[in-house]
Amino acid sequence: MKTGILSEITKLRELINRHDRLYYLSGEPEISDREYDALFEKLRKLEDENPELITPDSPTRRVGGEPLKEFRSVRHGAPMLSLDNTYSAEDIEKWAIRVMRKVSVSQGFTVEEKIDGVGVSLTYREGGLYRAATRGNGIEGDDITANIRTQRCIPLTLRGKNLPGTVEIRGEIFITLKEFERINGLRREAGDKPFSNPRNTCAGTLKLLDPSEVAKRRMSAFFYTSGVWEGEGRPRTQSELLELLSSWGLPVNMSYRVCSGADEVLNACEELRQARETRPYETDGAVIKINSLWEQEELGETSRSPRWAVAYKFEAKSAETRVEDVIFGVGRTGVITPTARLEPVEVGGVVISSATLHNFEQVERLGVGTGDRVLVERGGDVIPKILKVVEKSPDSGVITPPSQCPSCGGRVRKDPEGVYYRCDNLSCPALAIQKIIHFASPGAMDIEGLGENVAEQLYRKGLVKSIADLYALDIPDLMNLELFARKRAGNLIGSIDKSRGASLDSLIYALGIPGVGKHTAKILAERFGSLPALMEAGADELESVSEVGPVMAESLRSFFENPENREIIRRLASRGLDPVYRPGDESLKGMRFVFTGSLGSLTRKEAASLVEGLGGSASSTVSRDTDYLVAGEGGGSKLERARSYGIRVISEDEFLGMISEKKEK
Ligand code: IVH
């Protein structure tokens, strides 16, 4: 009689475990929640009637016992390390090149999604879940076994033969976006404040002392690595490990890729970045690992992180914060720009505390005021900007253009065309300071050591009223500035001197003529050959230059007609700044180069600037217009692509030979 019941109970347990796997591992449930609940109730009833047949790994035992008073601290068998972060393709390449110098990377790399969840370590003994722990400080964590057991995505027993005696399995627990919405929906109905994001909700849930509360939330998990491994059967590679964990019934993220070189790794990272938008959970990057576990051991780890893996963090696209205040600045052309001072917030690994509001039309469009909660975005190197208002403050302060210039107190006027408000005062100090900063900036005269702070001091101390005064400075003058000792003063004088050799196009750009960027400056330099020639050019002559329209021509004319500007240019010339246009070596003009693999003696950046210096262009992707692919060691997919397009592939040596030949001509 009992044997019949035992076999029924066993069958029910297996069935429930199978449906758990279908639901959590393959995401393809075969039965409805109601049917699942019915199976569960049937099992519970049989166990209630036959308590001697209850085993700890029965699905009904996921929740049980009293709430805990506190979590016990437990020591991990092997430390739980964290990962070094990188933020650019270049850093990944550098990392790959570094590890390839130390090990042969015989099994390639794996690229996995970096799940934005909470790290856990599960210990299985003889196939049964023995303990679950949080990461804690990496050496010791909290024992959260009771909470973890409530989660149906975590198998209480592993499936399969030849299971290791004791094994630590590490991975990430997370909450899907859908479950996060469900939990917050319930909280709103109950009048509770919604949680801010899935990750914090997950971390908070794991720290609840009452497992029956934890059981009410549905968490998910992906496992990706192991700690202690006692017994046979340890795989040889990371990809085999993932397959093995999956075969044991653990949830594993199958979107990983095995890649053979840096190019493939970067492609896989890009693929995962794009997939990010469509995932039902949050990822915050990719994790790149050496596939061979033996090579991982060879490389070892620092006290904090392994040398065999690195995280490639995706830019956090945006973050929420509060506008504390608005300050007004004056640009080089007198335009008043509003900047929001923000409560500091981390966006993509960088703390930001201000964001540009561009102009007052933008302020109006956003409907933003001081005190409001806003969404800010940081993309690449650009200044952070405000995307939208998330929540108006009840006493939101209206942002209006100032009537007086924040720098000189002069009158502020609205542009006839509408958008801009400008300081009317031609001798406004802010304007003068911005002109000095622009003059010294990279791409202009490139005066190292002359930034915002120094420009401001030079102006306020009366040492430099206009850019021409820079060339009359000497070391004792500079020693009057704050934080300037003789050495720093000498360095700055040195960089100012060096800038006397700047090219004509750099000087034209550095003058800060409204509307004249680097590109136009170059065209003007080519066409007119010297500053005096450009200054005397009439409107027609200017307009005959391709890319110079009537507005630009007018801007140039009014700049050069202004007596103050003419005086500045005269003084610059008298101090030796009167360059003439020197046509450059254009022997690679129109030729397109792509570099792949690791070049021995050059970085890709250096190689690209060599090409650009000779009038050619360098790109990172092979297309049908590419003329040459320069292949270093380990070039992968680009090489195949170039071959399939019939593009000439040359070695680094051939490339260098080609360049020096051209240079000699
Ligand atoms: S491997 C010793 N793989 O990111 C290396 N970690 O910032 C162990 N994470 O502590 C980590 N997804 O909690 C690895 N596919 C993945 C991951 C991942 C998320 C977490 C993990 C780690 C943290 C490091």
JSON list of C-alpha atoms in Angstrom, two decimals, residues 317-411:
[
{"chain": "A", "resi": 317, "resn": "LYS", "atom": "CA", "xyz": [21.70, 55.40, -20.76]},
{"chain": "A", "resi": 318, "resn": "SER", "atom": "CA", "xyz": [20.12, 57.62, -18.18]},
{"chain": "A", "resi": 319, "resn": "ALA", "atom": "CA", "xyz": [19.46, 58.22, -14.53]},
{"chain": "A", "resi": 320, "resn": "GLU", "atom": "CA", "xyz": [17.00, 60.18, -12.46]},
{"chain": "A", "resi": 321, "resn": "THR", "atom": "CA", "xyz": [17.91, 63.09, -10.24]},
{"chain": "A", "resi": 322, "resn": "ARG", "atom": "CA", "xyz": [16.72, 66.51, -9.04]},
{"chain": "A", "resi": 323, "resn": "VAL", "atom": "CA", "xyz": [17.46, 69.98, -10.41]},
{"chain": "A", "resi": 324, "resn": "GLU", "atom": "CA", "xyz": [18.90, 71.90, -7.48]},
{"chain": "A", "resi": 325, "resn": "ASP", "atom": "CA", "xyz": [19.53, 75.19, -9.18]},
{"chain": "A", "resi": 326, "resn": "VAL", "atom": "CA", "xyz": [20.20, 76.85, -12.52]},
{"chain": "A", "resi": 327, "resn": "ILE", "atom": "CA", "xyz": [23.26, 78.91, -13.27]},
{"chain": "A", "resi": 328, "resn": "PHE", "atom": "CA", "xyz": [23.92, 81.08, -16.29]},
{"chain": "A", "resi": 329, "resn": "GLY", "atom": "CA", "xyz": [27.11, 81.15, -18.28]},
{"chain": "A", "resi": 330, "resn": "VAL", "atom": "CA", "xyz": [28.31, 83.40, -21.10]},
{"chain": "A", "resi": 331, "resn": "GLY", "atom": "CA", "xyz": [29.80, 81.81, -24.18]},
{"chain": "A", "resi": 332, "resn": "ARG", "atom": "CA", "xyz": [32.47, 83.11, -26.56]},
{"chain": "A", "resi": 333, "resn": "THR", "atom": "CA", "xyz": [29.91, 84.88, -28.70]},
{"chain": "A", "resi": 334, "resn": "GLY", "atom": "CA", "xyz": [28.04, 86.36, -25.74]},
{"chain": "A", "resi": 335, "resn": "VAL", "atom": "CA", "xyz": [25.22, 83.81, -25.71]},
{"chain": "A", "resi": 336, "resn": "ILE", "atom": "CA", "xyz": [23.76, 83.21, -22.25]},
{"chain": "A", "resi": 337, "resn": "THR", "atom": "CA", "xyz": [23.43, 79.48, -21.59]},
{"chain": "A", "resi": 338, "resn": "PRO", "atom": "CA", "xyz": [21.50, 77.97, -18.71]},
{"chain": "A", "resi": 339, "resn": "THR", "atom": "CA", "xyz": [23.10, 74.99, -16.94]},
{"chain": "A", "resi": 340, "resn": "ALA", "atom": "CA", "xyz": [21.21, 72.86, -14.43]},
{"chain": "A", "resi": 341, "resn": "ARG", "atom": "CA", "xyz": [22.99, 72.04, -11.16]},
{"chain": "A", "resi": 342, "resn": "LEU", "atom": "CA", "xyz": [21.93, 68.52, -10.26]},
{"chain": "A", "resi": 343, "resn": "GLU", "atom": "CA", "xyz": [21.89, 66.43, -7.17]},
{"chain": "A", "resi": 344, "resn": "PRO", "atom": "CA", "xyz": [24.95, 64.24, -7.98]},
{"chain": "A", "resi": 345, "resn": "VAL", "atom": "CA", "xyz": [23.99, 60.95, -9.64]},
{"chain": "A", "resi": 346, "resn": "GLU", "atom": "CA", "xyz": [25.95, 58.13, -11.26]},
{"chain": "A", "resi": 347, "resn": "VAL", "atom": "CA", "xyz": [25.41, 57.62, -14.98]},
{"chain": "A", "resi": 348, "resn": "GLY", "atom": "CA", "xyz": [27.48, 54.91, -16.65]},
{"chain": "A", "resi": 349, "resn": "GLY", "atom": "CA", "xyz": [30.16, 54.87, -13.99]},
{"chain": "A", "resi": 350, "resn": "VAL", "atom": "CA", "xyz": [30.59, 58.66, -13.82]},
{"chain": "A", "resi": 351, "resn": "VAL", "atom": "CA", "xyz": [29.07, 60.96, -11.23]},
{"chain": "A", "resi": 352, "resn": "ILE", "atom": "CA", "xyz": [27.45, 63.97, -12.85]},
{"chain": "A", "resi": 353, "resn": "SER", "atom": "CA", "xyz": [26.30, 67.10, -11.09]},
{"chain": "A", "resi": 354, "resn": "SER", "atom": "CA", "xyz": [25.36, 69.41, -13.93]},
{"chain": "A", "resi": 355, "resn": "ALA", "atom": "CA", "xyz": [23.65, 69.21, -17.29]},
{"chain": "A", "resi": 356, "resn": "THR", "atom": "CA", "xyz": [23.33, 71.68, -20.11]},
{"chain": "A", "resi": 357, "resn": "LEU", "atom": "CA", "xyz": [19.93, 73.12, -20.89]},
{"chain": "A", "resi": 358, "resn": "HIS", "atom": "CA", "xyz": [21.26, 74.60, -24.18]},
{"chain": "A", "resi": 359, "resn": "ASN", "atom": "CA", "xyz": [18.98, 77.65, -24.39]},
{"chain": "A", "resi": 360, "resn": "PHE", "atom": "CA", "xyz": [15.72, 79.04, -23.08]},
{"chain": "A", "resi": 361, "resn": "GLU", "atom": "CA", "xyz": [13.65, 77.56, -25.86]},
{"chain": "A", "resi": 362, "resn": "GLN", "atom": "CA", "xyz": [14.84, 74.16, -24.66]},
{"chain": "A", "resi": 363, "resn": "VAL", "atom": "CA", "xyz": [13.92, 75.04, -21.05]},
{"chain": "A", "resi": 364, "resn": "GLU", "atom": "CA", "xyz": [10.43, 75.84, -22.24]},
{"chain": "A", "resi": 365, "resn": "ARG", "atom": "CA", "xyz": [10.14, 72.72, -24.36]},
{"chain": "A", "resi": 366, "resn": "LEU", "atom": "CA", "xyz": [11.12, 70.52, -21.42]},
{"chain": "A", "resi": 367, "resn": "GLY", "atom": "CA", "xyz": [8.93, 72.48, -19.02]},
{"chain": "A", "resi": 368, "resn": "VAL", "atom": "CA", "xyz": [11.67, 72.15, -16.43]},
{"chain": "A", "resi": 369, "resn": "GLY", "atom": "CA", "xyz": [11.99, 74.21, -13.24]},
{"chain": "A", "resi": 370, "resn": "THR", "atom": "CA", "xyz": [14.23, 74.08, -10.19]},
{"chain": "A", "resi": 371, "resn": "GLY", "atom": "CA", "xyz": [13.29, 71.38, -7.70]},
{"chain": "A", "resi": 372, "resn": "ASP", "atom": "CA", "xyz": [11.86, 69.08, -10.41]},
{"chain": "A", "resi": 373, "resn": "ARG", "atom": "CA", "xyz": [12.94, 65.46, -10.77]},
{"chain": "A", "resi": 374, "resn": "VAL", "atom": "CA", "xyz": [14.43, 64.87, -14.20]},
{"chain": "A", "resi": 375, "resn": "LEU", "atom": "CA", "xyz": [15.89, 62.12, -16.37]},
{"chain": "A", "resi": 376, "resn": "VAL", "atom": "CA", "xyz": [19.47, 62.86, -17.45]},
{"chain": "A", "resi": 377, "resn": "GLU", "atom": "CA", "xyz": [21.48, 61.19, -20.18]},
{"chain": "A", "resi": 378, "resn": "ARG", "atom": "CA", "xyz": [25.20, 60.96, -20.80]},
{"chain": "A", "resi": 379, "resn": "GLY", "atom": "CA", "xyz": [26.35, 59.66, -24.18]},
{"chain": "A", "resi": 380, "resn": "GLY", "atom": "CA", "xyz": [30.04, 59.16, -24.93]},
{"chain": "A", "resi": 381, "resn": "ASP", "atom": "CA", "xyz": [31.95, 62.29, -24.06]},
{"chain": "A", "resi": 382, "resn": "VAL", "atom": "CA", "xyz": [29.19, 64.80, -24.59]},
{"chain": "A", "resi": 383, "resn": "ILE", "atom": "CA", "xyz": [27.98, 67.03, -21.80]},
{"chain": "A", "resi": 384, "resn": "PRO", "atom": "CA", "xyz": [25.08, 65.42, -19.96]},
{"chain": "A", "resi": 385, "resn": "LYS", "atom": "CA", "xyz": [21.65, 66.61, -20.99]},
{"chain": "A", "resi": 386, "resn": "ILE", "atom": "CA", "xyz": [18.19, 66.56, -19.51]},
{"chain": "A", "resi": 387, "resn": "LEU", "atom": "CA", "xyz": [15.80, 64.28, -21.40]},
{"chain": "A", "resi": 388, "resn": "LYS", "atom": "CA", "xyz": [12.56, 65.02, -19.60]},
{"chain": "A", "resi": 389, "resn": "VAL", "atom": "CA", "xyz": [10.87, 65.99, -16.38]},
{"chain": "A", "resi": 390, "resn": "VAL", "atom": "CA", "xyz": [9.83, 62.91, -14.42]},
{"chain": "A", "resi": 391, "resn": "GLU", "atom": "CA", "xyz": [8.04, 64.63, -11.58]},
{"chain": "A", "resi": 392, "resn": "LYS", "atom": "CA", "xyz": [7.22, 68.33, -11.15]},
{"chain": "A", "resi": 393, "resn": "SER", "atom": "CA", "xyz": [8.04, 69.67, -7.72]},
{"chain": "A", "resi": 394, "resn": "PRO", "atom": "CA", "xyz": [5.03, 71.29, -5.97]},
{"chain": "A", "resi": 395, "resn": "ASP", "atom": "CA", "xyz": [7.10, 74.45, -5.59]},
{"chain": "A", "resi": 396, "resn": "SER", "atom": "CA", "xyz": [8.96, 74.19, -8.87]},
{"chain": "A", "resi": 397, "resn": "GLY", "atom": "CA", "xyz": [10.95, 77.37, -9.63]},
{"chain": "A", "resi": 398, "resn": "VAL", "atom": "CA", "xyz": [10.40, 78.87, -13.07]},
{"chain": "A", "resi": 399, "resn": "ILE", "atom": "CA", "xyz": [13.61, 79.35, -15.09]},
{"chain": "A", "resi": 400, "resn": "THR", "atom": "CA", "xyz": [13.67, 82.72, -16.86]},
{"chain": "A", "resi": 401, "resn": "PRO", "atom": "CA", "xyz": [16.46, 84.42, -18.79]},
{"chain": "A", "resi": 402, "resn": "PRO", "atom": "CA", "xyz": [18.38, 86.89, -16.65]},
{"chain": "A", "resi": 403, "resn": "SER", "atom": "CA", "xyz": [17.95, 90.57, -17.58]},
{"chain": "A", "resi": 404, "resn": "GLN", "atom": "CA", "xyz": [21.58, 91.29, -16.71]},
{"chain": "A", "resi": 405, "resn": "CYS", "atom": "CA", "xyz": [24.71, 89.45, -17.83]},
{"chain": "A", "resi": 406, "resn": "PRO", "atom": "CA", "xyz": [25.84, 87.13, -15.01]},
{"chain": "A", "resi": 407, "resn": "SER", "atom": "CA", "xyz": [29.43, 88.13, -15.70]},
{"chain": "A", "resi": 408, "resn": "CYS", "atom": "CA", "xyz": [29.52, 91.91, -16.29]},
{"chain": "A", "resi": 409, "resn": "GLY", "atom": "CA", "xyz": [26.02, 93.00, -15.30]},
{"chain": "A", "resi": 410, "resn": "GLY", "atom": "CA", "xyz": [25.50, 94.37, -18.84]},
{"chain": "A", "resi": 411, "resn": "ARG", "atom": "CA", "xyz": [22.16, 94.34, -20.58]}
]
